[in-house]
């Protein structure tokens, strides 16, 4: 018998008292000194429910305890118990008896409770993304009439959650945030999370954050070594920016959303990497043009240098230790560009067409080999059965590169995650072709 709470199908307002259940279970009266052995060696035979003691006092003897067994075990013969338990009980003369156990709301999991309430007992919407103290759910339409109850159950059963919200629309606006409603708990949207050894603080109702991208953030950050130069076009609150700078990279970062920009600036200061980051609040294409022009002008005067990395990342040097040398940034242009706006980022590749020609005034044949082509990491979605081909051809169209030569690109297409049925997220890491960087602009071609 598998323990389940009483079925309360159709309940709309949570009544915690409705889930109490008193059941008889088989138990063993054992000497107190044997309890530890049973719990360690025979754990699979012992009753296990959250917040429920499986060893209780024996009112008839101070030298004995009552060990509660799982519901599947029944009768004095200990049917369904392990052979080991039956042997020990027989050898030691442990008495089998029946003990009544009262199981309440606090003992059931969120999944148990919701399966007892919702129309389909085979499904329970208990999954959520956690952002600091916030549980973010994305409830399907059929669960909306139960949304308040679902939120309260999640809140009750999640010790680190103090607010549960439900997403109301898709992420399709300019600033990548979305409308949400509070299902349970206090309406406090100021979240603090830790990721890649950095701390991030932001107003979750005004910015974009996805904890499921932790591994992707980490993967790319590892490609930015000390002394690398990074241009983050859609930086958000800084999940790439801050850890990259902490590792000793020079980062120029931008976000169009004023709330994201302000949170990014705060996170840069909070993590003490302000000496390695420049932050901007402007349109992405305008930022690409300005950042590359300004950076190339800056590096023409000599390699930039950054403060050395300290173990505690505060910049303070311990007495008696040698001062680490400054970090040199050797590249004349950005080594890496990050564009993490999957819905439209690939379209921003058009900003790189003719970029180096406009900055230097030179054609590809006249170009300076010292200006290396950046590696552009562009996140995107695809529903194609041939995702690599689809993504590369879309990149070609955006850059004005021959679409039939997509296989000639120096590029890698990396699978990130599935975001919806038949919709996947990828990261295209593309070396900007010189023919694109030094291409004539449309206006120049018309003049000819």
Coordinates of N, CA, C and O in Angstrom, one line a residue, residues 357-442:
X357 N 35.0 48.7 -42.3 CA 35.3 49.6 -43.4 C 34.9 51.0 -43.0 O 35.7 52.0 -43.3
X358 N 33.8 51.2 -42.3 CA 33.3 52.5 -41.9 C 34.2 53.1 -40.8 O 34.4 54.3 -40.7
X359 N 34.8 52.2 -40.0 CA 35.7 52.7 -38.9 C 37.1 53.1 -39.4 O 37.6 54.1 -39.0
X360 N 37.6 52.2 -40.3 CA 39.0 52.4 -40.7 C 39.1 53.2 -42.1 O 40.2 53.7 -42.4
X361 N 38.0 53.2 -42.8 CA 38.1 53.8 -44.1 C 38.8 53.0 -45.2 O 39.1 53.5 -46.2
X362 N 39.0 51.7 -44.8 CA 39.8 50.8 -45.7 C 38.9 49.7 -46.3 O 37.9 49.3 -45.7
X363 N 39.3 49.2 -47.4 CA 38.6 48.0 -48.0 C 39.2 46.7 -47.4 O 40.2 46.8 -46.7
X364 N 38.7 45.6 -47.8 CA 39.2 44.3 -47.3 C 40.7 44.2 -47.7 O 41.6 43.7 -47.0
X365 N 41.0 44.5 -49.0 CA 42.4 44.4 -49.5 C 43.4 45.3 -48.7 O 44.5 45.0 -48.6
X366 N 42.9 46.5 -48.3 CA 43.7 47.4 -47.6 C 43.7 47.2 -46.1 O 44.4 48.0 -45.4
X367 N 43.0 46.2 -45.6 CA 42.7 46.1 -44.2 C 44.0 45.8 -43.4 O 45.0 45.2 -44.0
X368 N 44.0 46.1 -42.2 CA 45.1 45.9 -41.2 C 44.9 44.5 -40.6 O 43.9 44.3 -39.9
X369 N 45.9 43.7 -40.8 CA 45.8 42.3 -40.2 C 45.8 42.4 -38.7 O 45.4 41.4 -38.0
X370 N 46.2 43.5 -38.1 CA 46.2 43.6 -36.6 C 44.8 43.7 -36.0 O 44.6 43.4 -34.9
X371 N 43.9 44.1 -36.9 CA 42.5 44.1 -36.4 C 41.8 42.8 -36.7 O 41.3 42.5 -37.7
X372 N 41.9 41.9 -35.7 CA 41.4 40.6 -35.8 C 39.8 40.6 -35.8 O 39.2 41.5 -35.3
X373 N 39.3 39.6 -36.5 CA 37.8 39.5 -36.6 C 37.3 38.9 -35.3 O 37.8 37.9 -34.8
X374 N 36.2 39.5 -34.7 CA 35.7 39.0 -33.4 C 34.9 37.7 -33.6 O 34.4 37.4 -34.7
X375 N 34.8 36.9 -32.6 CA 34.0 35.7 -32.5 C 32.7 36.1 -31.9 O 32.6 36.6 -30.8
X376 N 31.6 36.0 -32.7 CA 30.3 36.5 -32.3 C 29.4 35.4 -31.8 O 29.2 34.4 -32.6
X377 N 29.0 35.4 -30.6 CA 28.2 34.4 -30.0 C 26.7 34.9 -30.0 O 26.4 35.7 -29.2
X378 N 25.9 34.3 -30.8 CA 24.5 34.8 -31.0 C 23.5 33.7 -30.6 O 23.6 32.6 -31.2
X379 N 22.7 34.0 -29.6 CA 21.7 33.0 -29.2 C 20.4 33.2 -30.1 O 20.1 34.3 -30.5
X380 N 19.8 32.1 -30.4 CA 18.7 32.1 -31.3 C 17.8 30.9 -31.1 O 18.2 29.9 -30.5
X381 N 16.6 31.0 -31.6 CA 15.6 29.9 -31.6 C 15.5 29.3 -33.0 O 15.7 30.0 -34.0
X382 N 15.1 28.1 -33.1 CA 14.8 27.5 -34.4 C 13.8 26.3 -34.1 O 13.8 25.7 -33.1
X383 N 12.9 26.2 -35.2 CA 12.0 25.1 -35.2 C 12.3 24.1 -36.3 O 11.5 23.2 -36.6
X384 N 13.4 24.3 -37.0 CA 13.7 23.6 -38.2 C 14.2 22.1 -37.8 O 14.8 21.9 -36.8
X385 N 13.9 21.2 -38.8 CA 14.4 19.9 -38.7 C 15.9 19.8 -39.0 O 16.6 18.8 -38.7
X386 N 16.4 20.9 -39.6 CA 17.9 21.0 -39.9 C 18.4 22.3 -39.2 O 18.6 23.3 -39.9
X387 N 18.5 22.3 -37.9 CA 18.8 23.5 -37.2 C 20.0 24.2 -37.6 O 20.1 25.5 -37.7
X388 N 21.1 23.5 -37.8 CA 22.4 24.1 -38.1 C 22.3 24.9 -39.5 O 22.7 26.0 -39.6
X389 N 21.7 24.2 -40.5 CA 21.5 24.9 -41.8 C 20.6 26.1 -41.7 O 20.9 27.2 -42.2
X390 N 19.5 25.9 -40.9 CA 18.6 27.1 -40.8 C 19.3 28.3 -40.1 O 19.1 29.4 -40.6
X391 N 20.0 28.0 -39.1 CA 20.6 29.1 -38.3 C 21.7 29.8 -39.2 O 21.8 31.0 -39.2
X392 N 22.5 29.0 -39.8 CA 23.6 29.6 -40.6 C 23.1 30.4 -41.8 O 23.6 31.4 -42.2
X393 N 22.0 29.9 -42.4 CA 21.5 30.6 -43.6 C 20.8 31.9 -43.1 O 20.9 32.9 -43.8
X394 N 20.2 31.9 -42.0 CA 19.6 33.1 -41.4 C 20.7 34.1 -41.1 O 20.6 35.3 -41.3
X395 N 21.8 33.6 -40.6 CA 23.0 34.5 -40.3 C 23.5 35.1 -41.6 O 23.8 36.3 -41.7
X396 N 23.6 34.3 -42.6 CA 24.0 34.8 -43.9 C 23.1 35.9 -44.4 O 23.6 37.0 -44.9
X397 N 21.8 35.7 -44.3 CA 20.9 36.7 -44.8 C 21.1 38.0 -44.0 O 21.0 39.1 -44.6
X398 N 21.3 37.9 -42.7 CA 21.4 39.1 -41.9 C 22.7 39.9 -42.3 O 22.7 41.1 -42.3
X399 N 23.8 39.2 -42.5 CA 25.1 39.8 -42.8 C 25.3 40.2 -44.3 O 26.2 40.9 -44.6
X400 N 24.4 39.7 -45.1 CA 24.6 40.0 -46.6 C 25.7 39.1 -47.1 O 26.4 39.5 -48.1
X401 N 25.8 37.9 -46.6 CA 26.8 36.9 -47.0 C 26.1 35.9 -47.9 O 24.9 35.6 -47.7
X402 N 26.7 35.4 -49.0 CA 26.1 34.5 -49.9 C 25.5 33.3 -49.1 O 26.2 32.5 -48.5
X403 N 24.2 33.2 -49.3 CA 23.4 32.1 -48.5 C 23.8 30.7 -48.9 O 23.9 29.8 -48.1
X404 N 24.2 30.6 -50.2 CA 24.5 29.2 -50.7 C 25.9 28.8 -50.2 O 26.4 27.7 -50.4
X405 N 26.7 29.7 -49.6 CA 28.0 29.4 -49.1 C 28.0 29.4 -47.6 O 29.1 29.6 -46.9
X406 N 26.9 29.1 -47.0 CA 26.8 29.1 -45.5 C 27.8 28.1 -44.9 O 28.3 28.3 -43.8
X407 N 28.1 27.0 -45.6 CA 29.0 26.0 -45.1 C 30.5 26.5 -45.1 O 31.3 25.8 -44.4
X408 N 30.8 27.6 -45.7 CA 32.1 28.1 -45.7 C 32.4 29.0 -44.5 O 33.6 29.3 -44.2
X409 N 31.4 29.3 -43.7 CA 31.6 30.1 -42.5 C 32.4 29.4 -41.5 O 32.3 28.2 -41.3
X410 N 33.2 30.1 -40.8 CA 33.9 29.6 -39.6 C 33.0 29.7 -38.4 O 32.9 30.8 -37.8
X411 N 32.2 28.7 -38.2 CA 31.1 28.8 -37.2 C 30.9 27.4 -36.5 O 31.1 26.4 -37.1
X412 N 30.3 27.5 -35.3 CA 29.9 26.4 -34.6 C 28.4 26.7 -34.1 O 28.1 27.8 -33.6
X413 N 27.6 25.7 -34.2 CA 26.2 25.8 -33.7 C 26.0 24.9 -32.6 O 26.1 23.6 -32.7
X414 N 25.8 25.4 -31.4 CA 25.7 24.7 -30.1 C 24.3 24.6 -29.6 O 23.7 25.7 -29.4
X415 N 23.8 23.4 -29.3 CA 22.5 23.2 -28.7 C 22.5 23.7 -27.3 O 23.3 23.2 -26.5
X416 N 21.5 24.5 -26.9 CA 21.5 25.0 -25.5 C 20.4 24.3 -24.7 O 20.6 23.7 -23.7
X417 N 19.1 24.4 -25.2 CA 18.0 23.8 -24.5 C 16.7 23.8 -25.3 O 16.6 24.6 -26.2
X418 N 15.8 23.0 -24.9 CA 14.4 23.0 -25.5 C 13.6 24.0 -24.7 O 13.5 23.9 -23.5
X419 N 13.0 24.9 -25.4 CA 12.2 25.9 -24.7 C 10.7 25.7 -24.9 O 9.8 26.2 -24.1
X420 N 10.3 24.9 -25.9 CA 8.9 24.5 -26.1 C 8.9 23.4 -27.1 O 9.9 23.1 -27.7
X421 N 7.7 22.7 -27.2 CA 7.7 21.6 -28.2 C 8.1 22.1 -29.5 O 7.5 23.1 -30.0
X422 N 9.0 21.4 -30.1 CA 9.5 21.7 -31.5 C 10.1 23.1 -31.6 O 10.2 23.8 -32.7
X423 N 10.6 23.7 -30.5 CA 11.3 25.0 -30.5 C 12.5 24.9 -29.6 O 12.4 24.6 -28.4
X424 N 13.7 25.0 -30.2 CA 15.0 24.8 -29.4 C 15.8 26.1 -29.5 O 15.7 26.9 -30.4
X425 N 16.6 26.3 -28.4 CA 17.5 27.4 -28.3 C 18.9 26.9 -28.7 O 19.4 25.9 -28.2
X426 N 19.6 27.7 -29.5 CA 21.0 27.4 -29.9 C 21.9 28.6 -29.7 O 21.4 29.7 -29.6
X427 N 23.2 28.4 -29.7 CA 24.2 29.5 -29.7 C 25.0 29.3 -30.9 O 25.7 28.3 -31.1
X428 N 25.0 30.3 -31.8 CA 25.8 30.3 -33.0 C 27.1 31.1 -32.7 O 27.0 32.3 -32.3
X429 N 28.2 30.5 -32.7 CA 29.5 31.1 -32.5 C 30.2 31.3 -33.8 O 30.6 30.3 -34.4
X430 N 30.2 32.5 -34.3 CA 30.6 32.8 -35.7 C 31.8 33.8 -35.7 O 31.7 34.8 -35.1
X431 N 32.8 33.4 -36.5 CA 33.9 34.3 -36.7 C 33.5 35.3 -37.8 O 33.1 34.9 -38.9
X432 N 33.4 36.6 -37.5 CA 33.0 37.5 -38.5 C 33.8 37.5 -39.7 O 35.0 37.7 -39.7
X433 N 33.2 37.2 -40.9 CA 34.0 37.1 -42.2 C 34.5 38.5 -42.5 O 33.8 39.5 -42.4
X434 N 35.8 38.6 -42.9 CA 36.4 39.9 -43.3 C 35.6 40.5 -44.5 O 35.5 41.7 -44.6
X435 N 35.1 39.7 -45.3 CA 34.3 40.2 -46.5 C 33.1 40.9 -46.0 O 32.6 41.8 -46.7
X436 N 32.5 40.5 -44.9 CA 31.4 41.2 -44.3 C 31.8 42.5 -43.6 O 31.3 43.6 -43.7
X437 N 32.9 42.4 -42.8 CA 33.3 43.5 -41.9 C 33.8 44.7 -42.8 O 33.6 45.8 -42.4
X438 N 34.4 44.4 -44.0 CA 34.9 45.4 -44.9 C 34.0 45.6 -46.1 O 34.4 46.2 -47.1
X439 N 32.8 45.1 -46.1 CA 31.9 45.3 -47.2 C 31.5 46.7 -47.4 O 31.5 47.5 -46.5
X440 N 31.2 47.0 -48.7 CA 30.6 48.4 -49.0 C 29.2 48.4 -48.4 O 28.4 47.5 -48.5
X441 N 28.9 49.6 -47.9 CA 27.5 49.8 -47.4 C 26.6 49.9 -48.6 O 27.0 50.1 -49.8
X442 N 25.3 49.8 -48.4 CA 24.3 49.9 -49.4 C 24.4 51.3 -50.1 O 24.3 51.4 -51.3

